[in-house]
CSV table of C-alpha atoms in Angstrom, one decimal:
chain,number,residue,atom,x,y,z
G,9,UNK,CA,-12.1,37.3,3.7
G,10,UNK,CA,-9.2,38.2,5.9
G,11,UNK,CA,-6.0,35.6,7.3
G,12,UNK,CA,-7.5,35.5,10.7
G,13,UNK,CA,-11.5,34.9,8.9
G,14,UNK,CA,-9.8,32.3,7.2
G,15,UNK,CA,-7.9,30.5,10.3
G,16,UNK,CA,-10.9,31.3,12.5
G,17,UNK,CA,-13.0,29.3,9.8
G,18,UNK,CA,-10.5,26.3,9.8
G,19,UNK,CA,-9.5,26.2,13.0
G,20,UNK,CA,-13.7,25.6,13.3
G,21,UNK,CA,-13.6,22.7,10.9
G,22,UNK,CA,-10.3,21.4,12.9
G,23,UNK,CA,-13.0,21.6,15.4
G,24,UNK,CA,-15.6,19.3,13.8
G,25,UNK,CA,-18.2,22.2,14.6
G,26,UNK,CA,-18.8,22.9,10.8
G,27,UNK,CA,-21.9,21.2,9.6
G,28,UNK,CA,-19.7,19.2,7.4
G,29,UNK,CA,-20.6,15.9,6.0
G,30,UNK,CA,-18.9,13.5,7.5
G,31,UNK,CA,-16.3,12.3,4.6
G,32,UNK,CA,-16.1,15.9,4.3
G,33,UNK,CA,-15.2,16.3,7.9
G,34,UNK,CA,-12.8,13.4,7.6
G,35,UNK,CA,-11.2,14.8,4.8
G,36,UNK,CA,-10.3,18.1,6.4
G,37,UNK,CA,-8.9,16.2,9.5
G,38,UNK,CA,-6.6,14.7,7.7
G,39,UNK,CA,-5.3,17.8,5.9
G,40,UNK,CA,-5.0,19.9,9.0
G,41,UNK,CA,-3.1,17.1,10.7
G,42,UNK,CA,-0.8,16.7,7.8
G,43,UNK,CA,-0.6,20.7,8.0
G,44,UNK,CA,2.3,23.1,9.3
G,45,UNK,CA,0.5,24.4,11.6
G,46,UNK,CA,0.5,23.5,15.1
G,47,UNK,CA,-2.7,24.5,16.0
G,48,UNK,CA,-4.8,23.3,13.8
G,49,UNK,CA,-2.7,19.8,13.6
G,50,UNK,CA,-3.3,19.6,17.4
G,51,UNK,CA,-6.9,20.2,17.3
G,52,UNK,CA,-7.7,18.3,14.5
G,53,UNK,CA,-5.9,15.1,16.1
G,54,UNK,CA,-7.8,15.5,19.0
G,55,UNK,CA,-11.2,15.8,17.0
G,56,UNK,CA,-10.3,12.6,15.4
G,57,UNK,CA,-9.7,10.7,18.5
G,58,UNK,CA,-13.0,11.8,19.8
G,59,UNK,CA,-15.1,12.2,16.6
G,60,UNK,CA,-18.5,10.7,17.5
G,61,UNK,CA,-18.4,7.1,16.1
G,62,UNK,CA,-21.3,7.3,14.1
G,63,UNK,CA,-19.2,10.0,12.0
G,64,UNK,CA,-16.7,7.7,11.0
G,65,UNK,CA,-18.7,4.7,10.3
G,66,UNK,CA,-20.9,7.3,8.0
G,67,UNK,CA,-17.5,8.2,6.6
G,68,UNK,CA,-16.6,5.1,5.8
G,69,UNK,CA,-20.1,4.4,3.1
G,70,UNK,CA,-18.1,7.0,1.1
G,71,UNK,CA,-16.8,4.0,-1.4
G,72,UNK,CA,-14.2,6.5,-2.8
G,73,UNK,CA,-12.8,7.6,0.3
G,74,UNK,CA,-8.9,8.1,0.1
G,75,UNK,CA,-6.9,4.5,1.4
G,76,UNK,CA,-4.8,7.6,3.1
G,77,UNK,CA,-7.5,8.7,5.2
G,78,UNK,CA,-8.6,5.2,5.6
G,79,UNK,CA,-5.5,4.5,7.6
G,80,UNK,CA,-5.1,7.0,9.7
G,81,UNK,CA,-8.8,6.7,11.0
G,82,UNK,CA,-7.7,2.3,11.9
G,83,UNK,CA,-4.4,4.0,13.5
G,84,UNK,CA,-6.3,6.3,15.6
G,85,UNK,CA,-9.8,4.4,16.1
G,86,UNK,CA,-8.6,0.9,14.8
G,87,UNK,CA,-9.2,-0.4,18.8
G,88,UNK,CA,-12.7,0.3,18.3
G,89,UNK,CA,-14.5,-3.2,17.2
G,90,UNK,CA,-17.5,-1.3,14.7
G,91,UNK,CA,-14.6,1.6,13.1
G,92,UNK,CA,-12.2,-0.9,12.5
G,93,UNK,CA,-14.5,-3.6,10.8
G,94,UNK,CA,-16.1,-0.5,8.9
G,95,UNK,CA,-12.7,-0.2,7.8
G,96,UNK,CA,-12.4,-4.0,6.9
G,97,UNK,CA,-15.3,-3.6,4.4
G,98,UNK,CA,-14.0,-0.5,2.8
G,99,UNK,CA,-12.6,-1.1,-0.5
G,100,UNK,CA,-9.5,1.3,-0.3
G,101,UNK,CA,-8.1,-0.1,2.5
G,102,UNK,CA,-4.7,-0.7,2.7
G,103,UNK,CA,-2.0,-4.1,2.7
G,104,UNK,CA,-0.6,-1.7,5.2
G,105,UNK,CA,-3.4,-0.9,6.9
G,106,UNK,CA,-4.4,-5.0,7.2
G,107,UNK,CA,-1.1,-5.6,8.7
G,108,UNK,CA,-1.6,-3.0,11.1
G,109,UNK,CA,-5.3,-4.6,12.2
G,110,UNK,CA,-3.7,-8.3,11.9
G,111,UNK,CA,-0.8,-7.1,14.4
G,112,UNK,CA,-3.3,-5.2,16.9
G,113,UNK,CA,-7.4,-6.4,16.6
G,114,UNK,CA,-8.4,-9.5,18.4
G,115,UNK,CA,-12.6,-10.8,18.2
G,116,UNK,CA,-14.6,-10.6,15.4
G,117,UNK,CA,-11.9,-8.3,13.5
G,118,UNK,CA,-9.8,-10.7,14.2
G,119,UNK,CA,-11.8,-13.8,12.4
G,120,UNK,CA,-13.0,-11.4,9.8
G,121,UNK,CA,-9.2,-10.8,9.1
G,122,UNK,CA,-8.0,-14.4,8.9
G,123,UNK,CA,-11.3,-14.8,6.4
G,124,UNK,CA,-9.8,-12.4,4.0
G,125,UNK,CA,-7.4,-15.5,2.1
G,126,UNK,CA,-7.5,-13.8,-1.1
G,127,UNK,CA,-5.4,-10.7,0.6
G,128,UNK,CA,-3.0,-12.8,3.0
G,129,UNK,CA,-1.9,-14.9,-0.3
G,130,UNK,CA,-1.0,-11.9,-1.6
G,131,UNK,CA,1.1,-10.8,1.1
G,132,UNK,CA,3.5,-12.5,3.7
G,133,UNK,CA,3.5,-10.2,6.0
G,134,UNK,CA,-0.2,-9.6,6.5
G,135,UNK,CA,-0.4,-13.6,6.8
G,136,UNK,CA,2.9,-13.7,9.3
G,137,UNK,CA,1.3,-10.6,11.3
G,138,UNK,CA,-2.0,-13.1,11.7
G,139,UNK,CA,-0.6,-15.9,12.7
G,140,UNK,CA,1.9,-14.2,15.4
G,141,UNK,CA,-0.9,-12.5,16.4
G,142,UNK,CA,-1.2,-13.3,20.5
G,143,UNK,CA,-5.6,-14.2,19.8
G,144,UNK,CA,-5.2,-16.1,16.9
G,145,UNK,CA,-6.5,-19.6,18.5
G,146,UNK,CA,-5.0,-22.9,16.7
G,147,UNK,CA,-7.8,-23.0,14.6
G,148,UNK,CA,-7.1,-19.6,13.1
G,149,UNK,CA,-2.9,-20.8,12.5
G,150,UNK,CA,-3.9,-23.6,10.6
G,151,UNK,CA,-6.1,-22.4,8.4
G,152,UNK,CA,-3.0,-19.6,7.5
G,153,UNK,CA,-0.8,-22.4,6.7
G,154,UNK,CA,1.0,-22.6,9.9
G,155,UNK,CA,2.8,-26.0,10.4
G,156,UNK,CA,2.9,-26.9,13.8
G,157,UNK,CA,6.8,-27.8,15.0
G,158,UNK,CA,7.7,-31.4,15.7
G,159,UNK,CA,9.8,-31.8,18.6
G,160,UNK,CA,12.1,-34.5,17.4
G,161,UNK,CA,15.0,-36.8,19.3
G,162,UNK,CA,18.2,-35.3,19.6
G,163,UNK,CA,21.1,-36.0,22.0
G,164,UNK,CA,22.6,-32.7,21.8
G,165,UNK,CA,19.7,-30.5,22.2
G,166,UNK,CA,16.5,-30.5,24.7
G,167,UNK,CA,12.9,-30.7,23.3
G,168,UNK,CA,12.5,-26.7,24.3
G,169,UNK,CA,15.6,-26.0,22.1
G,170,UNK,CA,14.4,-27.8,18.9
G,171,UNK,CA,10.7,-26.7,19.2
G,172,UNK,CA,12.3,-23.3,19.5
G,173,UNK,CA,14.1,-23.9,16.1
G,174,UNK,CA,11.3,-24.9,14.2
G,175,UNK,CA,9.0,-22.6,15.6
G,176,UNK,CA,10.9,-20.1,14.1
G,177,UNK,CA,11.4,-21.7,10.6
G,178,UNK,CA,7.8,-22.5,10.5
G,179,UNK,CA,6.9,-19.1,10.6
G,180,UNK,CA,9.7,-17.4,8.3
G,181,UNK,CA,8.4,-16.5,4.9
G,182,UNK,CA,10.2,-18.0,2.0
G,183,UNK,CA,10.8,-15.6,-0.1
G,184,UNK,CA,11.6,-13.0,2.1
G,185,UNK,CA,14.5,-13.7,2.5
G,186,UNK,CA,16.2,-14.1,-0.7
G,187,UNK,CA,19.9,-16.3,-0.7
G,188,UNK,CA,22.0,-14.6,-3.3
G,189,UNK,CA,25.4,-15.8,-2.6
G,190,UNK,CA,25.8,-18.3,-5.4
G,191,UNK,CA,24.1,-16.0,-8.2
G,192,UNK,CA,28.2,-15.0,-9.2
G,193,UNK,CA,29.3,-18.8,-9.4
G,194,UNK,CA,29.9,-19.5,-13.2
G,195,UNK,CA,27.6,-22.7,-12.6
G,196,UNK,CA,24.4,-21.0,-10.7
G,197,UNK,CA,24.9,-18.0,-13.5
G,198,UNK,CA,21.4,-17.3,-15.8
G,199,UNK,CA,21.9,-17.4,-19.3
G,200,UNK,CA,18.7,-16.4,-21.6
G,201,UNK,CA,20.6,-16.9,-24.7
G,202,UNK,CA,21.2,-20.8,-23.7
G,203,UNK,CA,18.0,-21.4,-22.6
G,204,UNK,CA,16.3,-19.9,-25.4
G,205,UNK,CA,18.3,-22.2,-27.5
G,206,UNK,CA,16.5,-24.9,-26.2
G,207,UNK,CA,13.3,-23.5,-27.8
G,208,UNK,CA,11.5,-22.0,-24.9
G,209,UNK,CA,9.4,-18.7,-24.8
G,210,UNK,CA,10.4,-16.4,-22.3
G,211,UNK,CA,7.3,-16.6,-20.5
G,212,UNK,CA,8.3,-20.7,-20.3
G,213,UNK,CA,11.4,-19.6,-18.5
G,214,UNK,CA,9.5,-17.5,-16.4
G,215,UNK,CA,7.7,-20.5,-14.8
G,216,UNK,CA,11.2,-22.2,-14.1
G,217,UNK,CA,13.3,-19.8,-12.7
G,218,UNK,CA,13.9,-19.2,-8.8
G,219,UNK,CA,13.3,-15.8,-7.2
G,220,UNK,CA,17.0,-15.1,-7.0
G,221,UNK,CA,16.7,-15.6,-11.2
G,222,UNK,CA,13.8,-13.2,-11.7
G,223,UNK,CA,15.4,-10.5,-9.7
G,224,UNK,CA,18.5,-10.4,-11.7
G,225,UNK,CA,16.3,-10.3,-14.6
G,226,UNK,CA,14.3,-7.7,-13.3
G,227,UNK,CA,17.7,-5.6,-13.2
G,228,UNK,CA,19.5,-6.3,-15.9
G,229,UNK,CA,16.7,-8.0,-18.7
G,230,UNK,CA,15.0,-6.4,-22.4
G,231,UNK,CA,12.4,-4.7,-22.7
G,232,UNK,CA,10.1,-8.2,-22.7
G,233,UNK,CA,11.8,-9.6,-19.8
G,234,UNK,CA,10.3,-6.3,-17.3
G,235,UNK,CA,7.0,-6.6,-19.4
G,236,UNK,CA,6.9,-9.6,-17.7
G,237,UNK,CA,8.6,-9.5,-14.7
G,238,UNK,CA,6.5,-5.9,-13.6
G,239,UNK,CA,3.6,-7.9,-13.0
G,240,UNK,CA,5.1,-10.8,-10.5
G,241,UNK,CA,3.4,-10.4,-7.1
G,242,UNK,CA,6.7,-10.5,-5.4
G,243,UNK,CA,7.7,-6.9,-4.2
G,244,UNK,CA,11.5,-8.3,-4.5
G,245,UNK,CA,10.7,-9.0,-8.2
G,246,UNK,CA,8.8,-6.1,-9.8
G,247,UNK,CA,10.2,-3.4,-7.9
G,248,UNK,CA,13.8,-4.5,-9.6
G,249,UNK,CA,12.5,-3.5,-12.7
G,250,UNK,CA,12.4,0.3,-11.6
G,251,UNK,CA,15.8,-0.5,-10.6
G,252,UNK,CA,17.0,-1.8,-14.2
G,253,UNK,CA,19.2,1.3,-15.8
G,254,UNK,CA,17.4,0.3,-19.6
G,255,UNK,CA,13.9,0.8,-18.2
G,256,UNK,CA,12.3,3.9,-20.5
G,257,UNK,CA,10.3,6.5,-19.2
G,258,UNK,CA,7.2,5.2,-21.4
G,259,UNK,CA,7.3,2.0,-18.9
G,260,UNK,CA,7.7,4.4,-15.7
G,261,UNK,CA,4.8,6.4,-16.7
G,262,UNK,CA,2.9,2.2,-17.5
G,263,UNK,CA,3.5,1.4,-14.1
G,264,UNK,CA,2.3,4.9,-13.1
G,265,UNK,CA,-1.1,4.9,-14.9
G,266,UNK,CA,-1.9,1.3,-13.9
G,267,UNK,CA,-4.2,1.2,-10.7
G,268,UNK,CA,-2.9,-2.1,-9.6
G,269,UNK,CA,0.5,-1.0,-8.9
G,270,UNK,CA,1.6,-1.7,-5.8
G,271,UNK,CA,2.5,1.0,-2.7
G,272,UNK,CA,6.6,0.8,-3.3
G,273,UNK,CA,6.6,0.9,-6.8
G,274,UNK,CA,4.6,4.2,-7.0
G,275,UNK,CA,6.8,5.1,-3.6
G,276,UNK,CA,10.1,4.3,-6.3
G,277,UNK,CA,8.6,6.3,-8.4
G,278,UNK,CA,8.2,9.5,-6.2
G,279,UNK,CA,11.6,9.3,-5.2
G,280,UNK,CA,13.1,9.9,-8.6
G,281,UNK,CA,13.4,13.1,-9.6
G,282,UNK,CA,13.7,12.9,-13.3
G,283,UNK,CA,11.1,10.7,-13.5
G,284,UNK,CA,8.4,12.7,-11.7
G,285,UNK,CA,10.1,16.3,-13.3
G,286,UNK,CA,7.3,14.7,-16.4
G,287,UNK,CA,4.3,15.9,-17.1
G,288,UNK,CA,2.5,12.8,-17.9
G,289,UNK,CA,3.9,11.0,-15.3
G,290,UNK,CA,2.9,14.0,-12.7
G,291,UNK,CA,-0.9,13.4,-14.2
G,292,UNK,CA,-1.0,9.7,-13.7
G,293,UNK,CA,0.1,9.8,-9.9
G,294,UNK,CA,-2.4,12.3,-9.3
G,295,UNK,CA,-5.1,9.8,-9.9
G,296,UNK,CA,-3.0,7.0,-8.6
G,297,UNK,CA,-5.5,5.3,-5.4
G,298,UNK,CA,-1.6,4.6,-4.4
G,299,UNK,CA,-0.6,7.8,-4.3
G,300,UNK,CA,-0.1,9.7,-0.7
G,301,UNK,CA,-2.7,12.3,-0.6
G,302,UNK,CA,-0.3,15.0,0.4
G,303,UNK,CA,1.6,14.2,-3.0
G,304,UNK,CA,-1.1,14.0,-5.1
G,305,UNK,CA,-2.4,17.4,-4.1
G,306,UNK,CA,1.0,19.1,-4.7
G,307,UNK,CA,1.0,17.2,-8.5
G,308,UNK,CA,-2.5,18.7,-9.4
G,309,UNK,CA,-0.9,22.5,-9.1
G,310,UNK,CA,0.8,21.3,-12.2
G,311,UNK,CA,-1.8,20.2,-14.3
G,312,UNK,CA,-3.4,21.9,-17.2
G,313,UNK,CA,-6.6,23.3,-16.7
G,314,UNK,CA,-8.1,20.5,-18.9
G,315,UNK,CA,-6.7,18.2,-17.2
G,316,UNK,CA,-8.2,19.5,-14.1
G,317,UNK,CA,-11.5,19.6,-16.2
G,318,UNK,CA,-11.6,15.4,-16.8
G,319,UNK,CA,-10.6,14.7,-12.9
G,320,UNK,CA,-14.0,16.6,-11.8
G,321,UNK,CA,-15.9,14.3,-14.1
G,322,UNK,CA,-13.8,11.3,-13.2
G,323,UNK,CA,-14.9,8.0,-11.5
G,324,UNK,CA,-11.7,6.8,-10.4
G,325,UNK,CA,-10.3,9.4,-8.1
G,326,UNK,CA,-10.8,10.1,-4.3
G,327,UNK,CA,-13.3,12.3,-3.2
G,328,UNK,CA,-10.1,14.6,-1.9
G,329,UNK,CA,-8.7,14.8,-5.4
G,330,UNK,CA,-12.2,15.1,-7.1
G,331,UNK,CA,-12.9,18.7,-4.3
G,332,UNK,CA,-9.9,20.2,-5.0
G,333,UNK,CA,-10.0,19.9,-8.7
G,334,UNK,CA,-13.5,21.5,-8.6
G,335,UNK,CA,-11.9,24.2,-6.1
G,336,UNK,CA,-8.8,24.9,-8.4
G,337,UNK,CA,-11.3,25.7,-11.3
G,338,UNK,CA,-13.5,27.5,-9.4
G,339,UNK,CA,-10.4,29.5,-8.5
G,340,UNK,CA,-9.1,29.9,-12.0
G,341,UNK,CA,-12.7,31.0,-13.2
G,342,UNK,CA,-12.3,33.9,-11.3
């Protein structure tokens, strides 16, 4: 096949006229927008934002569908009520993606958003991007936790002012901001080695200390200390850890391989050089659901042959990953 069959032949599929299935069709989209090349990044955007709707909702019964390609169909087609609650039921979606929907969607998407408590527990800002949300009603504020401010007497200042005041303090997450001025004073200054004279377990200490204490942990504790630490739901916390100059690779490529990770530590991760220069660690992102597509792909022209071999008969990659493994052998066979 020539350079120009070959373009001709993408530049179809940037098209949507290939009789593609439709996560296939998808799939390809989002390659050929994330491309070099002009045209076929042009055309395929355009495809997207006029893809049939019955295409992406079709797309979207593909359970392993890549959370990449997940997100860039709600940020082109999120305005559309049936795409974007597809999306909601999808089980790769995106925090990200959530937050986008919670700052945009109004209706049903909107209720079936604010429904979703498990996910807005787990993150601030998805609840914060609800409840500042211009259609969430009353109803919908409280149920998020939203206090109501309480205009109270004050000589000095007019009802608008102090509404104003704790409008805005009602609303500020409070841990996203962390106060770190006092962690220096001799006073205010963690001590393991005291508190574990008082016979308690680190996991004990765990439960008493503030955020501001578990991120200094996180940077400068043992081995124990970021066993622990890793797993705290707070981004400020467990991303610290990666920062900690006595973390080992053998916990890099642990944070790597498990599928719960969140987005920033794998994006940590992919930023360091030496870390990622590693075989293993290479291997682990590939199959990483937290991995950017893009990324992953480049990894898997690293990998071993037999390593290739067990993503094809794996059940925990994308679709994506899974075609270009069986591509890459069917390549290598040759």
């Amino acid at each position: 096949m020539s350079n120009k069959e070959g373009h001709d032949i993408r530049l179809s599929a940037a098209r949507g006229i290939l009789p593609l299935a439709a996560p296939d069709l998808v799939t390809a989209l989002f390659v050929f927008i994330h491309s070099n090349n002009d045209e076929l990044k042009e055309t395929a955007s355009y495809t997207l934002k006029h893809l049939p709707q019955n295409l992406l909702l079709a797309a979207f019964e593909q359970h392993d569908l890549h959370s990449a390609i997940v997100d860039l169909i709600v940020r082109v087609r999120g305005l559309d009520q049936d795409v974007a609650k597809a999306a909601l039921g999808h089980r790769q979606i995106r925090i990200s993606t959530l937050i986008y929907l919670a700052e945009q969607s109004r209706g049903e998407v909107l209720s079936l958003l604010v429904q979703r408590q498990i996910d807005w527990r787990r993150s601030e800002a998805l609840r914060h991007a609800l409840i500042k949300n211009p259609h969430s009603d009353m109803e919908m504020k409280l149920r998020l936790g939203w206090v109501p401010p309480k205009a109270e007497p004050d000589e000095n200042a007019s009802r608008e002012d102090v509404t104003s005041e704790e409008v805005e303090a009602a609303d500020t997450p409070p841990e996203d901001v962390v106060d770190t001025s006092g962690e220096d004073d001799e006073d205010d200054s963690f001590s393991v080695e005291d508190l574990d004279e008082e016979g308690l377990s680190k996991f004990q200490l765990l439960q008493e200390m503030t955020v501001a204490e578990k991120i200094k942990m996180a940077l400068t504790g043992d081995k124990e200390w970021r066993s622990l630490l890793i797993r705290e739901s707070n981004k400020q916390i467990n991303t610290a850890v990666l920062r900690n100059s006595r973390i080992t690779d053998a916990e890099v490529l642990s944070v790597a391989q498990n599928r719960t990770s969140n987005e920033e530590l794998i994006r940590l991760i992919l930023l360091n050089k030496d870390w990622v220069k590693q075989y293993d660690i290479k291997k682990a992102l590939v199959s990483h659901p937290r991995t950017p597509l893009r990324i992953a792909l480049k990894f898997m022209n690293f990998l071993s042959e037999k390593d290739i071999k067990k993503i094809v008969i794996s059940r925990n990659v994308s679709q994506a990953i899974l075609t270009n493994a069986r591509r890459m052998l069917a390549t290598r066979s040759r």
